[in-house]
Coordinates of C-alpha atoms in Angstrom, one line a residue:
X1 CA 8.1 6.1 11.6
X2 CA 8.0 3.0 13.5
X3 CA 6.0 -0.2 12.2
X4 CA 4.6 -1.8 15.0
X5 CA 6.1 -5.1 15.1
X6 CA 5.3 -6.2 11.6
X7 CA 6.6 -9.7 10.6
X8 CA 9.0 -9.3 8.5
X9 CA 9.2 -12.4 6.4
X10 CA 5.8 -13.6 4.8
X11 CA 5.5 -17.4 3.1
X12 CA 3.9 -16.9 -0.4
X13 CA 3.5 -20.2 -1.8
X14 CA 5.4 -22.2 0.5
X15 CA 8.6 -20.1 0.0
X16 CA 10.2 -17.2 2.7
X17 CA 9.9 -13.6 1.4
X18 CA 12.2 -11.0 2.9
X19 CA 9.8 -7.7 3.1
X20 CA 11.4 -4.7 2.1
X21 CA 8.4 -2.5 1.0
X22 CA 5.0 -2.7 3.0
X23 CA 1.7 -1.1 1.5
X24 CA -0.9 0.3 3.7
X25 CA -4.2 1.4 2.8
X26 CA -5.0 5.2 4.4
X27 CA -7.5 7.6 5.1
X28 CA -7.9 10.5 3.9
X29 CA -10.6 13.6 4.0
X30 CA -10.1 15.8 1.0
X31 CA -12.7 18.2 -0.4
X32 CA -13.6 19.1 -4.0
X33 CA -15.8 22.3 -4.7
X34 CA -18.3 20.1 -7.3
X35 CA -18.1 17.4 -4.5
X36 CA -17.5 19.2 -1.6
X37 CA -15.8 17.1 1.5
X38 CA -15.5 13.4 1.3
X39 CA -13.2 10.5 2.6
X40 CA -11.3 8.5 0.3
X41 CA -8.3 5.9 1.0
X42 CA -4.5 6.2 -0.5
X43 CA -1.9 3.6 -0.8
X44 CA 1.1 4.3 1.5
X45 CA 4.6 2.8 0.4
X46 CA 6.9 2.4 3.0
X47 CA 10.3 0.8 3.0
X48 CA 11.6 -1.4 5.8
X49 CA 15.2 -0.4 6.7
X50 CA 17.1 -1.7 9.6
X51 CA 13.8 -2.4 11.8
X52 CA 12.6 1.3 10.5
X53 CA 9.4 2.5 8.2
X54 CA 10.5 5.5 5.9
X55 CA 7.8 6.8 3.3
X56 CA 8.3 6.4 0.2
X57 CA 5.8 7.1 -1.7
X58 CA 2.1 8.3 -1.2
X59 CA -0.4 7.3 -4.1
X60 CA -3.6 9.6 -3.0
X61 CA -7.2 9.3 -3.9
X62 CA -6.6 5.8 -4.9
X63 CA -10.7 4.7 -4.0
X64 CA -13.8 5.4 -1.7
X65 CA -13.7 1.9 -0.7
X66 CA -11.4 1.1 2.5
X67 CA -12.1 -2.6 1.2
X68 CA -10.6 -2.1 -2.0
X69 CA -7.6 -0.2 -1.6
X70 CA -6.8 -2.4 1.8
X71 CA -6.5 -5.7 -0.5
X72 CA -4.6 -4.2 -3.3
X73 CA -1.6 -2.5 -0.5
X74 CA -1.8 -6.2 0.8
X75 CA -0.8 -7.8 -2.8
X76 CA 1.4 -5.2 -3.4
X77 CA 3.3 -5.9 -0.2
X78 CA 2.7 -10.0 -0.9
X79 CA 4.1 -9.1 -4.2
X80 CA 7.1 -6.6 -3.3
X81 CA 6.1 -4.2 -5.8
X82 CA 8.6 -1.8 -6.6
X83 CA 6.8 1.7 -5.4
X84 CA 8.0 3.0 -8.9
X85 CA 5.3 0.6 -10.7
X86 CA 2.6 1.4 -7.6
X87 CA 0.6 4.1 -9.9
X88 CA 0.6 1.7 -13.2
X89 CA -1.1 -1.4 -10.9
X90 CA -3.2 0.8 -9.2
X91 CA -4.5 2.2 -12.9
X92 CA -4.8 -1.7 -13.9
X93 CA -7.1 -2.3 -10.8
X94 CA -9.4 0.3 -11.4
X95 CA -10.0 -0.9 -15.1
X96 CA -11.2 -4.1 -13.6

């Protein structure tokens, strides 16, 4: 997977960050038999490797709201959260 030329350094508070993970917020239709079908949005982790995208991690279900799980991939990336704490800060988010 290709990232379409994504910038690859970001300025958070006046300082250079090298991106090495980037978060993106994605669709999905799933289908539940008390719901039935419905579209929800994950959080896709993908690590930037020598100009390259490889998945790393796929948190599913995350929200209904394209809104909410599109700001909280962008702080993650702003951040560089480590995709091994993705599921604990998505969990905080949602108690909010």
């Amino acid at each position: 997977m290709s990232i379409f030329s994504y910038i690859y350094c970001i300025i958070i508070q006046r300082k250079q960050v090298k991106i090495v993970y980037i978060y993106r917020a994605v669709r999905q239709k799933l289908s539940t038999p008390e719901t039935g079908p419905y579209t929800t949005f994950g959080i896709l982790a993908l690590r930037l490797e020598a100009g390259q995208c490889q998945k790393v991690c796929l948190a599913a279900d995350v929200s209904t709201s394209r809104r909410f799980a599109a700001d909280l991939a962008d702080r993650c990336t702003a951040g560089q959260l480590d995709p091994r704490q993705l599921n604990d800060v998505i969990e905080d988010a949602l108690a909010f």
